[in-house]
mmCIF file with all atom_site columns, C-alpha atoms in Angstrom:
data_model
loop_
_atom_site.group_PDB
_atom_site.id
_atom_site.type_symbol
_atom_site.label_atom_id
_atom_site.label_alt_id
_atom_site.label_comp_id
_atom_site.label_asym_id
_atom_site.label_entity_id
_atom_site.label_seq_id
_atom_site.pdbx_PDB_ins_code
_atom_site.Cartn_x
_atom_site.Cartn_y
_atom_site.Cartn_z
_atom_site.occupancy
_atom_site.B_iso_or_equiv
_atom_site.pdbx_formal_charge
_atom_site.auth_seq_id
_atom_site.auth_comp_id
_atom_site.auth_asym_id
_atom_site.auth_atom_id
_atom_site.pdbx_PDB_model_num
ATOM 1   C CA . UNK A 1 1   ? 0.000   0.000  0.000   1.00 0.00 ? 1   UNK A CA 1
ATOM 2   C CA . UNK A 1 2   ? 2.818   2.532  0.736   1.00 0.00 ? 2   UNK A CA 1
ATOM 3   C CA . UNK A 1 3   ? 4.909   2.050  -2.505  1.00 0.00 ? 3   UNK A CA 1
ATOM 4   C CA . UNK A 1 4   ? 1.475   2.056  -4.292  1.00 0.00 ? 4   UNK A CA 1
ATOM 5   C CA . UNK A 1 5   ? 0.470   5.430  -2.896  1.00 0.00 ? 5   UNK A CA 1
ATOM 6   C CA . UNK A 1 6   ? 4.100   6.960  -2.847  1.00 0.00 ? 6   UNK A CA 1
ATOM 7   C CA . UNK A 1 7   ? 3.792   6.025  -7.037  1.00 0.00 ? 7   UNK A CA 1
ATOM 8   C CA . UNK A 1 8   ? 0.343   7.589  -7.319  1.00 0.00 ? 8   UNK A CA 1
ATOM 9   C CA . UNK A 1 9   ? 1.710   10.980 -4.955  1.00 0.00 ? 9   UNK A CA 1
ATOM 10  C CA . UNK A 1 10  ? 4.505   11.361 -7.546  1.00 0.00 ? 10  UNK A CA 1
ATOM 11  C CA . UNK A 1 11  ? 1.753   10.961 -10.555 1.00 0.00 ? 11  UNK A CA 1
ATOM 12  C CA . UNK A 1 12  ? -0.275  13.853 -8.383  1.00 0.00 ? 12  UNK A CA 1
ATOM 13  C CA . UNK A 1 13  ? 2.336   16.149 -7.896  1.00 0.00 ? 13  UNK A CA 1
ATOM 14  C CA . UNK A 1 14  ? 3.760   16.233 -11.411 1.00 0.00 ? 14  UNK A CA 1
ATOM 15  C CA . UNK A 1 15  ? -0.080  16.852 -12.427 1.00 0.00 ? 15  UNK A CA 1
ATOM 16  C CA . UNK A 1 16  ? -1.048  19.547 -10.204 1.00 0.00 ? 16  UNK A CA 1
ATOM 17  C CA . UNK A 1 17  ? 2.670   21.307 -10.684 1.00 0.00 ? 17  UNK A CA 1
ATOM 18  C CA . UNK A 1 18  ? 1.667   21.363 -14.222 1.00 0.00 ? 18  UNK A CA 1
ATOM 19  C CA . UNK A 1 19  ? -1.818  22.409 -13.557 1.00 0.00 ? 19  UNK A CA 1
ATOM 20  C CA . UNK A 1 20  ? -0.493  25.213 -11.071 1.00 0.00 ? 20  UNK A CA 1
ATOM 21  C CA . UNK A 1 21  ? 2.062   26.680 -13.854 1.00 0.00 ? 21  UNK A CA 1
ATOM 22  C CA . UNK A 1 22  ? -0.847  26.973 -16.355 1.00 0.00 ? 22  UNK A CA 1
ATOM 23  C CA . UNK A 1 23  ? -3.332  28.419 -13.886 1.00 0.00 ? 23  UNK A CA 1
ATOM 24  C CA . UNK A 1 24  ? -0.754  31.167 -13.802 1.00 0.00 ? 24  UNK A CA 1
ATOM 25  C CA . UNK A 1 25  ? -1.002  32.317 -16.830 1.00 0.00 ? 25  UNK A CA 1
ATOM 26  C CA . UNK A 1 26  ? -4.741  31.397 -18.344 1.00 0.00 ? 26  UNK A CA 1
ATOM 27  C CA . UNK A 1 27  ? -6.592  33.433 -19.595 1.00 0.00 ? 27  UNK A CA 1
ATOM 28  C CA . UNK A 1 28  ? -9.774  31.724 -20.437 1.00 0.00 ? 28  UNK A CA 1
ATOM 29  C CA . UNK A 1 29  ? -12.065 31.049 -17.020 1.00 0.00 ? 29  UNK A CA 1
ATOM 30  C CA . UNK A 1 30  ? -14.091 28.447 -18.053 1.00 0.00 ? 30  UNK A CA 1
ATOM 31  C CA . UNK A 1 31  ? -10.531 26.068 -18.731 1.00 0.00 ? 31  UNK A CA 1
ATOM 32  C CA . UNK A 1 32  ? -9.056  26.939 -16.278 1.00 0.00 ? 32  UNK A CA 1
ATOM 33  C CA . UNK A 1 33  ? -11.291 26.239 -13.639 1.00 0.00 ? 33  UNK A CA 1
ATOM 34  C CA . UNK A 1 34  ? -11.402 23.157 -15.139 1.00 0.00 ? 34  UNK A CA 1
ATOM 35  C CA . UNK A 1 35  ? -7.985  22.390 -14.544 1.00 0.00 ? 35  UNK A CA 1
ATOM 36  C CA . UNK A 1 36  ? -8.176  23.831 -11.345 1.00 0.00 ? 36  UNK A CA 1
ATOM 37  C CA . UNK A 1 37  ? -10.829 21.535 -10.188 1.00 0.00 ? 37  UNK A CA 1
ATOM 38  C CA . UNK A 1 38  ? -9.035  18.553 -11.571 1.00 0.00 ? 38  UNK A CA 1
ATOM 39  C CA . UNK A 1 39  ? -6.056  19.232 -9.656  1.00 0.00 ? 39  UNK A CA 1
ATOM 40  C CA . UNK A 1 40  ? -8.327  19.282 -6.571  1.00 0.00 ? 40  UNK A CA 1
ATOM 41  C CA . UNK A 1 41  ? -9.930  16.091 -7.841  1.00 0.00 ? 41  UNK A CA 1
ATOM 42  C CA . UNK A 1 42  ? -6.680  14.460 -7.759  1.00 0.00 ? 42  UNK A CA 1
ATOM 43  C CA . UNK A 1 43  ? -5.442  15.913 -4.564  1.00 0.00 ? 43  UNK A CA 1
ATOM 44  C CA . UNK A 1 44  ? -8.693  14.536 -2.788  1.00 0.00 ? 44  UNK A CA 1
ATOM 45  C CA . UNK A 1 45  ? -8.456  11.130 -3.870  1.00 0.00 ? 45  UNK A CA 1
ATOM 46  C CA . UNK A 1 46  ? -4.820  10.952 -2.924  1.00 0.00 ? 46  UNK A CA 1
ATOM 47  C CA . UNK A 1 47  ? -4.982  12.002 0.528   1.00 0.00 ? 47  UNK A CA 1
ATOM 48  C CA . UNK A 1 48  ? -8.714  10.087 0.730   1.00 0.00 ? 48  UNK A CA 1
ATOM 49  C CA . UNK A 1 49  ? -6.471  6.687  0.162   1.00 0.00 ? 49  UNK A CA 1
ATOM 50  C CA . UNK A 1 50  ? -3.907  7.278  2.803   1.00 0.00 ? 50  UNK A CA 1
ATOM 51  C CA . UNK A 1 51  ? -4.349  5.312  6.309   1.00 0.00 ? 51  UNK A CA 1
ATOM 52  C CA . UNK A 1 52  ? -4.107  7.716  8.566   1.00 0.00 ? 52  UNK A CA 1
ATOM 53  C CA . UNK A 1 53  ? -3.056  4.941  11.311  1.00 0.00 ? 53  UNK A CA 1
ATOM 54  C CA . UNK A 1 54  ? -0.521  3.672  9.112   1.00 0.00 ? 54  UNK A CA 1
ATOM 55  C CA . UNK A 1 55  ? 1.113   7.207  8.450   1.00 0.00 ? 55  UNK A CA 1
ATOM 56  C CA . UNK A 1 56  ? 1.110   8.311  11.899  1.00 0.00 ? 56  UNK A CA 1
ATOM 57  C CA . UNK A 1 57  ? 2.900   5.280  13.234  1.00 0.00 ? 57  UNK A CA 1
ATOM 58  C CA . UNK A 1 58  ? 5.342   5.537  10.399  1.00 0.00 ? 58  UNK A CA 1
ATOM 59  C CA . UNK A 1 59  ? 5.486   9.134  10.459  1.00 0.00 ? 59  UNK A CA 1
ATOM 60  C CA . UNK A 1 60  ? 6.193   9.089  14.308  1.00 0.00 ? 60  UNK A CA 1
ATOM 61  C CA . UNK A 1 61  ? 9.151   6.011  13.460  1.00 0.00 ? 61  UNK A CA 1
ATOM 62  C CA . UNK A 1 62  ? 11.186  8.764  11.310  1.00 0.00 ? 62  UNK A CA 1
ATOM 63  C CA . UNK A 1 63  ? 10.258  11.731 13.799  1.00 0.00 ? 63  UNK A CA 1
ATOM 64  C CA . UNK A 1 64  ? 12.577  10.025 16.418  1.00 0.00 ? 64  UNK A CA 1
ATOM 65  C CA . UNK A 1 65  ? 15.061  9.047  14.121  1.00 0.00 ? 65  UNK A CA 1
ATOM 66  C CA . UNK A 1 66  ? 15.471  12.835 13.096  1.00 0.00 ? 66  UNK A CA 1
ATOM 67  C CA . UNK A 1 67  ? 15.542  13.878 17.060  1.00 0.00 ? 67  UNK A CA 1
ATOM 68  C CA . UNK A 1 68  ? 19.002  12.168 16.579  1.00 0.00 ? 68  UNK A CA 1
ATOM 69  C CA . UNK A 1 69  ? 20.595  13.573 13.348  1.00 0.00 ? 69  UNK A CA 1
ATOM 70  C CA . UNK A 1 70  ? 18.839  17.500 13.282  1.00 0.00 ? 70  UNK A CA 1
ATOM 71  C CA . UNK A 1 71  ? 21.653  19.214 15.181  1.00 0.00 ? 71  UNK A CA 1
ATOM 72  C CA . UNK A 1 72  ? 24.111  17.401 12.524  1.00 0.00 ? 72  UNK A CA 1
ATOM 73  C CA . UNK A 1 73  ? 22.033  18.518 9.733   1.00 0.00 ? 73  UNK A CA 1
ATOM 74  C CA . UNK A 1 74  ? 22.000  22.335 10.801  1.00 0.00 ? 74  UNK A CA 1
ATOM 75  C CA . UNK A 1 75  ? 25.797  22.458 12.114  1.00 0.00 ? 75  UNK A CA 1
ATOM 76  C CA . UNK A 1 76  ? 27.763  20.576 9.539   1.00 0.00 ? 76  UNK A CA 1
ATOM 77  C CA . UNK A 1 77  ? 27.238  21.384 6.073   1.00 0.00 ? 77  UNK A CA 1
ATOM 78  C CA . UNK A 1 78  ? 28.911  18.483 4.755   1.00 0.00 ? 78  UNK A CA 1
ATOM 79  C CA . UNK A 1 79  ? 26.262  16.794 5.965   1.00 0.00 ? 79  UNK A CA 1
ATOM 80  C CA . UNK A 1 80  ? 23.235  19.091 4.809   1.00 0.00 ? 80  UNK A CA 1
ATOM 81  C CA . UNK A 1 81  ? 24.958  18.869 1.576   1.00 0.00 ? 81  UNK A CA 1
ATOM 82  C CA . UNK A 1 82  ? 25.328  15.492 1.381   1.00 0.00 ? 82  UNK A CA 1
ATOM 83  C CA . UNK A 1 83  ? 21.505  15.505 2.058   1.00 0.00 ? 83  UNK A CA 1
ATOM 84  C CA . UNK A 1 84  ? 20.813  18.162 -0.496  1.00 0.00 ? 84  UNK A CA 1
ATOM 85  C CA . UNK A 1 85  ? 22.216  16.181 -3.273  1.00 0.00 ? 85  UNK A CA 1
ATOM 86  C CA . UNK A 1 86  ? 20.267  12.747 -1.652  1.00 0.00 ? 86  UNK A CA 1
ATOM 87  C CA . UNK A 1 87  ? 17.012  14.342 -2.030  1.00 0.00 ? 87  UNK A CA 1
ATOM 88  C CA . UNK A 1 88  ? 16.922  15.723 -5.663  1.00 0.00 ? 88  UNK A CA 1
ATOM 89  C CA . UNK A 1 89  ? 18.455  12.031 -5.976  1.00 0.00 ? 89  UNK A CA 1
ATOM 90  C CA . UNK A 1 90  ? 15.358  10.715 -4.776  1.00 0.00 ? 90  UNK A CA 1
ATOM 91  C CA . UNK A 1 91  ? 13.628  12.793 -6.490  1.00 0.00 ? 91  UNK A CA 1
ATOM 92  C CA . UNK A 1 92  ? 14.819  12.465 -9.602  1.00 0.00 ? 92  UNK A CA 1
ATOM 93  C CA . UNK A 1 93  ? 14.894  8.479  -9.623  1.00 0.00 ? 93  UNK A CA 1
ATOM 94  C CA . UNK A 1 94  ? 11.013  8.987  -8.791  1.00 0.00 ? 94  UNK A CA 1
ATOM 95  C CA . UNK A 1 95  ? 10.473  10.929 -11.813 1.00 0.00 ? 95  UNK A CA 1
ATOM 96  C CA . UNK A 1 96  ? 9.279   13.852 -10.500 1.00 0.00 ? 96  UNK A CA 1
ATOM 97  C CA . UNK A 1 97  ? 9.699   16.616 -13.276 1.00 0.00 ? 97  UNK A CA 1
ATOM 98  C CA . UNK A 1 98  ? 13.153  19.315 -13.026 1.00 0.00 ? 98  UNK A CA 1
ATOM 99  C CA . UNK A 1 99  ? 11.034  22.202 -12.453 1.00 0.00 ? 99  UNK A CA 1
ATOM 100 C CA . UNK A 1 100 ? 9.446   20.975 -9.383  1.00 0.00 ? 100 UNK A CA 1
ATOM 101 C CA . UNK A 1 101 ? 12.584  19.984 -8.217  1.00 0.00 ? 101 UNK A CA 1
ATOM 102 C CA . UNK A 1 102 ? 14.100  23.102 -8.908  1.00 0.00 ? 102 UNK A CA 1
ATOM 103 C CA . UNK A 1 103 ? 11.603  24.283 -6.372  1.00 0.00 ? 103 UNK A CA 1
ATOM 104 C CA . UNK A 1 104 ? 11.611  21.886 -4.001  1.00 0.00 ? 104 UNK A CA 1
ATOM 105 C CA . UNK A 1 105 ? 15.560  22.790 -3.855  1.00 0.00 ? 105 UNK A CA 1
ATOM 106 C CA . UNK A 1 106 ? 14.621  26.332 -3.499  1.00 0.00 ? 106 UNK A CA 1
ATOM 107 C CA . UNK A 1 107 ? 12.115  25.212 -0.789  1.00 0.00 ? 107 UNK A CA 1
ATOM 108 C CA . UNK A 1 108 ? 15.048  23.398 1.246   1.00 0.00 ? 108 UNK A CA 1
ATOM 109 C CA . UNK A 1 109 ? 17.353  26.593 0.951   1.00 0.00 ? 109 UNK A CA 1
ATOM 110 C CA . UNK A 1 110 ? 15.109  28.118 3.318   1.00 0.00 ? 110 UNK A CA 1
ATOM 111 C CA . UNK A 1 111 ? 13.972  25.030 5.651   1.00 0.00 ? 111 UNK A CA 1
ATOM 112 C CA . UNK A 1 112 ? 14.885  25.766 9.147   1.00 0.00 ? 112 UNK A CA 1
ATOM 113 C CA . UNK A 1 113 ? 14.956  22.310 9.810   1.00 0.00 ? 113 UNK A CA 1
ATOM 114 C CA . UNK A 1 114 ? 13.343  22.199 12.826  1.00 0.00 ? 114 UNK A CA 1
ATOM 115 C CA . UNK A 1 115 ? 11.323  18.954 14.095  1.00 0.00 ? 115 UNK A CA 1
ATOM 116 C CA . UNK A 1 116 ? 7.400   18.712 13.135  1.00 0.00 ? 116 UNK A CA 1
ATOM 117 C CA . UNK A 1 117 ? 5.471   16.809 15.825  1.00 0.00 ? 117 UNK A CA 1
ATOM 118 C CA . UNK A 1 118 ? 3.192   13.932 15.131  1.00 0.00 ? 118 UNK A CA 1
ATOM 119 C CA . UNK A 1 119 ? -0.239  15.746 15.806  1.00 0.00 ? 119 UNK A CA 1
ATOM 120 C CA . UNK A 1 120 ? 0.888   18.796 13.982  1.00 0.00 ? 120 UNK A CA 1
ATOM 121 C CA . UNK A 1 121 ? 1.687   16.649 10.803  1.00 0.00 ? 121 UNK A CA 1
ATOM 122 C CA . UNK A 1 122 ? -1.320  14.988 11.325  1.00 0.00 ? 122 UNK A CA 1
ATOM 123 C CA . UNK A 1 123 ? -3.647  18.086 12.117  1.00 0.00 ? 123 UNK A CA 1
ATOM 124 C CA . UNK A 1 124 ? -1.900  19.777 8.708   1.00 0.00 ? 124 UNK A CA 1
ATOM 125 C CA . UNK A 1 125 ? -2.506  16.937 6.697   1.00 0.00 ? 125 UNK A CA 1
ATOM 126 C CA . UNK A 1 126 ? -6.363  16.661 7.923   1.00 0.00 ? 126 UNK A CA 1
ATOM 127 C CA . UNK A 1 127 ? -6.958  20.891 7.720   1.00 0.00 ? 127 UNK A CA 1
ATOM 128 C CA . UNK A 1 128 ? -5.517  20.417 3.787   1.00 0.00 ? 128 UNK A CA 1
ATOM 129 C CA . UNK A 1 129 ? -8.112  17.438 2.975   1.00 0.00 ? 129 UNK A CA 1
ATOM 130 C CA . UNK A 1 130 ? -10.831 19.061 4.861   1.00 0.00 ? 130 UNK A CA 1
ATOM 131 C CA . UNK A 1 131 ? -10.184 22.479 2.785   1.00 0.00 ? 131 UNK A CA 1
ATOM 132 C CA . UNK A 1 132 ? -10.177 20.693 -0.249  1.00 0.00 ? 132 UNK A CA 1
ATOM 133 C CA . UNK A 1 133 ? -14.629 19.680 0.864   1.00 0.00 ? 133 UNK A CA 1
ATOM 134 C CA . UNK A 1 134 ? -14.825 22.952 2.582   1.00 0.00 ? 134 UNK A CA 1
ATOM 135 C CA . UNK A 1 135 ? -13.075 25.928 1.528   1.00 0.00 ? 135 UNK A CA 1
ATOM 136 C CA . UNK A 1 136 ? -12.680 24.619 -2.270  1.00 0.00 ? 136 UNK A CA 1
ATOM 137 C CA . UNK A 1 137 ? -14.525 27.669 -3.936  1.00 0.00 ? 137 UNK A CA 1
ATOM 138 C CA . UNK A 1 138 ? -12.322 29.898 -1.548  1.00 0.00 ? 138 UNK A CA 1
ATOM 139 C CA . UNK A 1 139 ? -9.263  27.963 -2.736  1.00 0.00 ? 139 UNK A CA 1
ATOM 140 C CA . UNK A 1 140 ? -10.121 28.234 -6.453  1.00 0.00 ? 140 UNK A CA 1
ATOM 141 C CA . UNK A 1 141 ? -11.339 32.025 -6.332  1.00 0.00 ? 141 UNK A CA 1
ATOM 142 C CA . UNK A 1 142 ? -7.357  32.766 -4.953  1.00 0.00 ? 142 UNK A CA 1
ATOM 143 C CA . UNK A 1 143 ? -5.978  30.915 -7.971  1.00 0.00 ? 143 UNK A CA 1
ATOM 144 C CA . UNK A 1 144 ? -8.120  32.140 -10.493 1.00 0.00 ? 144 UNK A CA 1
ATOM 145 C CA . UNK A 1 145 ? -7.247  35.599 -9.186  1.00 0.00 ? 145 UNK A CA 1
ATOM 146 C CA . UNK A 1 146 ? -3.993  35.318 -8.094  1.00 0.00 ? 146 UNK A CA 1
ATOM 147 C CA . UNK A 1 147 ? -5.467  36.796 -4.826  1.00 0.00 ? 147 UNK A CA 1
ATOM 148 C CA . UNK A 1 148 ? -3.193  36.742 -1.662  1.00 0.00 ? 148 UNK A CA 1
ATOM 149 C CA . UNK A 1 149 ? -2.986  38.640 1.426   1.00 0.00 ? 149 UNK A CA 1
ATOM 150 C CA . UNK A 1 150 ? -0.599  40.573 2.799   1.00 0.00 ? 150 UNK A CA 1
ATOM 151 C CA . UNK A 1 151 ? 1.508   38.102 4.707   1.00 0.00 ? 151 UNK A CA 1
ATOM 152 C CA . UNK A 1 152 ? 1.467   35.768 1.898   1.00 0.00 ? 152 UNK A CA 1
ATOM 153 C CA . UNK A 1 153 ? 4.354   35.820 -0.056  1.00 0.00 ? 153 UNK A CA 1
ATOM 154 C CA . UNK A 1 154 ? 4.157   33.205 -2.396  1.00 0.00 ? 154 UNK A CA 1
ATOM 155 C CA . UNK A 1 155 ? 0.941   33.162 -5.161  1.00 0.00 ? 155 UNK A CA 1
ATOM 156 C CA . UNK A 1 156 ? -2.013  30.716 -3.737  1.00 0.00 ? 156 UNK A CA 1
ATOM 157 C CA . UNK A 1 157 ? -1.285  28.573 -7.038  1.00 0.00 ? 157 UNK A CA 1
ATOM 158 C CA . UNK A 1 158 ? 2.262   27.848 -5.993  1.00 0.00 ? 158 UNK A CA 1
ATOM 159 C CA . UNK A 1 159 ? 1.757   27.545 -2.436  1.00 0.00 ? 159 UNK A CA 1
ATOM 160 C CA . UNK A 1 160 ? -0.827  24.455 -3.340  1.00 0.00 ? 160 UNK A CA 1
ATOM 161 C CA . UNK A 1 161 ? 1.791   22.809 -5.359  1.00 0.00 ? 161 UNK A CA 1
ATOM 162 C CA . UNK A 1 162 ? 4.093   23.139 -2.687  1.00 0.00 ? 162 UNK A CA 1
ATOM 163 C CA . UNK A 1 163 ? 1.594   21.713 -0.531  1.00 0.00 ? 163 UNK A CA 1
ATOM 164 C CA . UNK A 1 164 ? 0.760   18.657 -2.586  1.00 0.00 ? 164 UNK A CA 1
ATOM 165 C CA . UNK A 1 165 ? 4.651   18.111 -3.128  1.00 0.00 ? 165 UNK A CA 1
ATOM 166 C CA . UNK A 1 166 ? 4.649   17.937 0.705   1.00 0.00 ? 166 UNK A CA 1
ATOM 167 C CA . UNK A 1 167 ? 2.702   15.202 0.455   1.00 0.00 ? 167 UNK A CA 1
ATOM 168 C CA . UNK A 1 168 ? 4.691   13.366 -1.941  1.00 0.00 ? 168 UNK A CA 1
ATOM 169 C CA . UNK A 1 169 ? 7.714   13.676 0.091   1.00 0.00 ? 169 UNK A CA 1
ATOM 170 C CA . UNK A 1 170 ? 6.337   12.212 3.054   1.00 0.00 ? 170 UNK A CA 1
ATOM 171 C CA . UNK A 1 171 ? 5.130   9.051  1.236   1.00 0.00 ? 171 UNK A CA 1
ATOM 172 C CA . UNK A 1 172 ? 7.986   9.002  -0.845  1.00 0.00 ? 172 UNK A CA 1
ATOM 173 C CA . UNK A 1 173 ? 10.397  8.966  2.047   1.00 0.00 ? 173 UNK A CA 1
ATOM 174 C CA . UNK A 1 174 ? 8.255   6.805  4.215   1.00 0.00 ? 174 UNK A CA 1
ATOM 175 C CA . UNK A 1 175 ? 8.196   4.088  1.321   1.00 0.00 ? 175 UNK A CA 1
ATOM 176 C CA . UNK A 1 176 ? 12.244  4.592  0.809   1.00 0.00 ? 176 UNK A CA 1
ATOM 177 C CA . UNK A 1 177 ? 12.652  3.667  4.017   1.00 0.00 ? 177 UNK A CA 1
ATOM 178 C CA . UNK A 1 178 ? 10.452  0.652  3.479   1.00 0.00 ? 178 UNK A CA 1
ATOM 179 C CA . UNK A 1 179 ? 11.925  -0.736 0.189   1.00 0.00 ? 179 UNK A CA 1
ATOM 180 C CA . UNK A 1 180 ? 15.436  0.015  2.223   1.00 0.00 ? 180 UNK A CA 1
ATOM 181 C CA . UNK A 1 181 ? 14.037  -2.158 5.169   1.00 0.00 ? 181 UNK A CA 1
ATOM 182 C CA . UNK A 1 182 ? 16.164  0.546  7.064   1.00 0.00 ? 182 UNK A CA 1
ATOM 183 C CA . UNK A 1 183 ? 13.572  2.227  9.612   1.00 0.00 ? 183 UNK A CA 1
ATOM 184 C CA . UNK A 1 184 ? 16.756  4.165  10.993  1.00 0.00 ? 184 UNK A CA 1
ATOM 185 C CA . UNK A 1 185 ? 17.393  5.496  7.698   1.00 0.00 ? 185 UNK A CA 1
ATOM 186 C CA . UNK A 1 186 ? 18.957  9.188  8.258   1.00 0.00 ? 186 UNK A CA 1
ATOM 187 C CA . UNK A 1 187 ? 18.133  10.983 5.121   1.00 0.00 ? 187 UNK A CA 1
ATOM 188 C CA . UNK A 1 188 ? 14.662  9.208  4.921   1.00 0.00 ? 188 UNK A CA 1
ATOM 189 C CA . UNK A 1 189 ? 13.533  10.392 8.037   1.00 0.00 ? 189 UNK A CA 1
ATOM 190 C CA . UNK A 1 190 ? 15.126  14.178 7.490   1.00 0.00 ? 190 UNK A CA 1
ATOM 191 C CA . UNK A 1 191 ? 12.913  14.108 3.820   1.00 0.00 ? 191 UNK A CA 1
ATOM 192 C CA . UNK A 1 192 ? 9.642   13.241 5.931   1.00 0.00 ? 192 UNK A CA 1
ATOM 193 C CA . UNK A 1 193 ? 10.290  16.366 8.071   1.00 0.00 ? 193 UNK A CA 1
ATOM 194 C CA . UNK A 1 194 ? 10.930  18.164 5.474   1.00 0.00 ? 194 UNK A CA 1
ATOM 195 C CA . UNK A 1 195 ? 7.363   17.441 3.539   1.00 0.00 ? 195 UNK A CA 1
ATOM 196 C CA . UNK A 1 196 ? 5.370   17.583 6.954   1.00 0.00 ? 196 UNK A CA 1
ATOM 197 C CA . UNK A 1 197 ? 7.287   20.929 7.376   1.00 0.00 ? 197 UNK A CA 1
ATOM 198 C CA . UNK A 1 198 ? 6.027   22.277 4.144   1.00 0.00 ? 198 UNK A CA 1
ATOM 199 C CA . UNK A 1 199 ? 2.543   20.340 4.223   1.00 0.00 ? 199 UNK A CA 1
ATOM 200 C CA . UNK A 1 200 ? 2.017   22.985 7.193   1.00 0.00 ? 200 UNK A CA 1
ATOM 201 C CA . UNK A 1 201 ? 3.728   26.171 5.982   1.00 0.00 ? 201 UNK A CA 1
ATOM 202 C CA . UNK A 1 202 ? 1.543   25.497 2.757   1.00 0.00 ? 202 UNK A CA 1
ATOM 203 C CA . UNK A 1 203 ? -1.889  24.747 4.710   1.00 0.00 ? 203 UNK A CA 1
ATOM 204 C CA . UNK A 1 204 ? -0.970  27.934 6.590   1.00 0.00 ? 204 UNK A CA 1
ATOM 205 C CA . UNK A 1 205 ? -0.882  29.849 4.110   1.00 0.00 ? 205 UNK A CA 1
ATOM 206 C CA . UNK A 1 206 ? -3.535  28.498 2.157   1.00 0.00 ? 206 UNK A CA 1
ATOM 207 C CA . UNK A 1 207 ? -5.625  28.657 5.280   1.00 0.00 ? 207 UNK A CA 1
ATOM 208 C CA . UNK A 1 208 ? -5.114  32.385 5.831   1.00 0.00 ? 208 UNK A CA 1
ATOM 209 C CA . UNK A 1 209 ? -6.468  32.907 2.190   1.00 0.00 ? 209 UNK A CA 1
ATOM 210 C CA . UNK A 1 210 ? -9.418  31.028 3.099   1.00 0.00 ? 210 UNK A CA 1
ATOM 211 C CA . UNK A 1 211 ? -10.426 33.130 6.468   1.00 0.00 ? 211 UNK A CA 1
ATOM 212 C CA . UNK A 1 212 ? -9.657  36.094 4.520   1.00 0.00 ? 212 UNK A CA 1
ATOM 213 C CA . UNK A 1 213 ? -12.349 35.463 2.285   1.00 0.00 ? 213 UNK A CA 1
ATOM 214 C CA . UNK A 1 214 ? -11.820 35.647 -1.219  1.00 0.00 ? 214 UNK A CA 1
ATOM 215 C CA . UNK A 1 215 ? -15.054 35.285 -1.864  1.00 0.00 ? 215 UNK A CA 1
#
């Protein structure tokens, strides 16, 4: 189940990037919320086939065995480089197209790499699937319109890439670490933190759109 969902996150996230690039420059309404809606489509049914027992327990596995290499990570740049170059391995060997990595890379450049807890993963994860029922029209107003806040820096259509890459990460390194048969697997567990890390920063951001109202 985990290598079949971490296949079908990396088929997501190369759509939706896709999607997200075009959204940003339509110009015909009627498309693009079409392609908008599909990318939410896509991004429902992937998170609706995750077992959110499953995850957490797994999740949880790589959260302690990042307690033990963080301060390594952020104090010896061999290392984060070393990690760097890992993850656009990964990556890469998963397919996932260059100019999403590209971003992801740009994403890591400003990761404080700080631990992500369990519930907070978890609660992230559920707020993204339950705006996805709830706060969709919000959601697709803000791309359409390229609306943002203030203290959003990034446009809404990029941030809900980033978001949905989140999720591939997770599964992706979850299922590495699985096909490794290596639960203590260093770099694995530093990619999961990584996509919970931006699963939230994402969902925060999206979220703030959505109390805004764009509507």
């Amino acid at each position: 189940m985990v290598e079949e969902l971490s296949k079908k996150s990396c088929t997501v996230t190369n759509r939706v990037s896709i999607s997200m690039l075009f959204a940003e420059s339509s110009a015909q309404p009627a498309q693009l919320q079409a392609i908008v809606d599909e990318a939410f489509e896509s991004t429902a049914q992937l998170l609706d086939g995750i077992n959110p027992t499953e995850l957490r327990d797994r999740f949880k596995q790589l959260t302690l065995v990042y307690s033990t290499v963080q301060l390594e990570l952020v104090d010896d740049p061999v290392a984060w480089s070393r990690f760097l170059a890992t993850t656009c391995d990964v990556l890469q060997q998963v397919r996932i197209h260059q100019n999403t990595i590209a971003s992801m890379g740009d994403r890591l450049a400003v990761w404080d790499r700080r631990p992500i807890g369990v519930n907070e993963f978890v609660a992230s994860l559920d707020r993204f699937a339950r705006m996805l029922i709830e706060d969709s029209r919000k959601l697709r107003y803000a791309i359409e319109h390229q609306a943002f806040g203030e203290t959003v820096h990034r446009r809404p259509a990029m941030v809900y890439s980033d978001a949905v890459c989140g999720v591939m990460i997770v599964l992706v390194a979850i299922n590495q670490s699985v096909q490794q048969d290596d639960p203590l697997n260093a770099d694995c567990a530093a990619m999961a933190i990584f996509g919970a890390d931006l699963i939230r920063s994402s969902v925060e951001q999206l979220n703030e759109i959505c109390e805004r109202g764009c509507l």
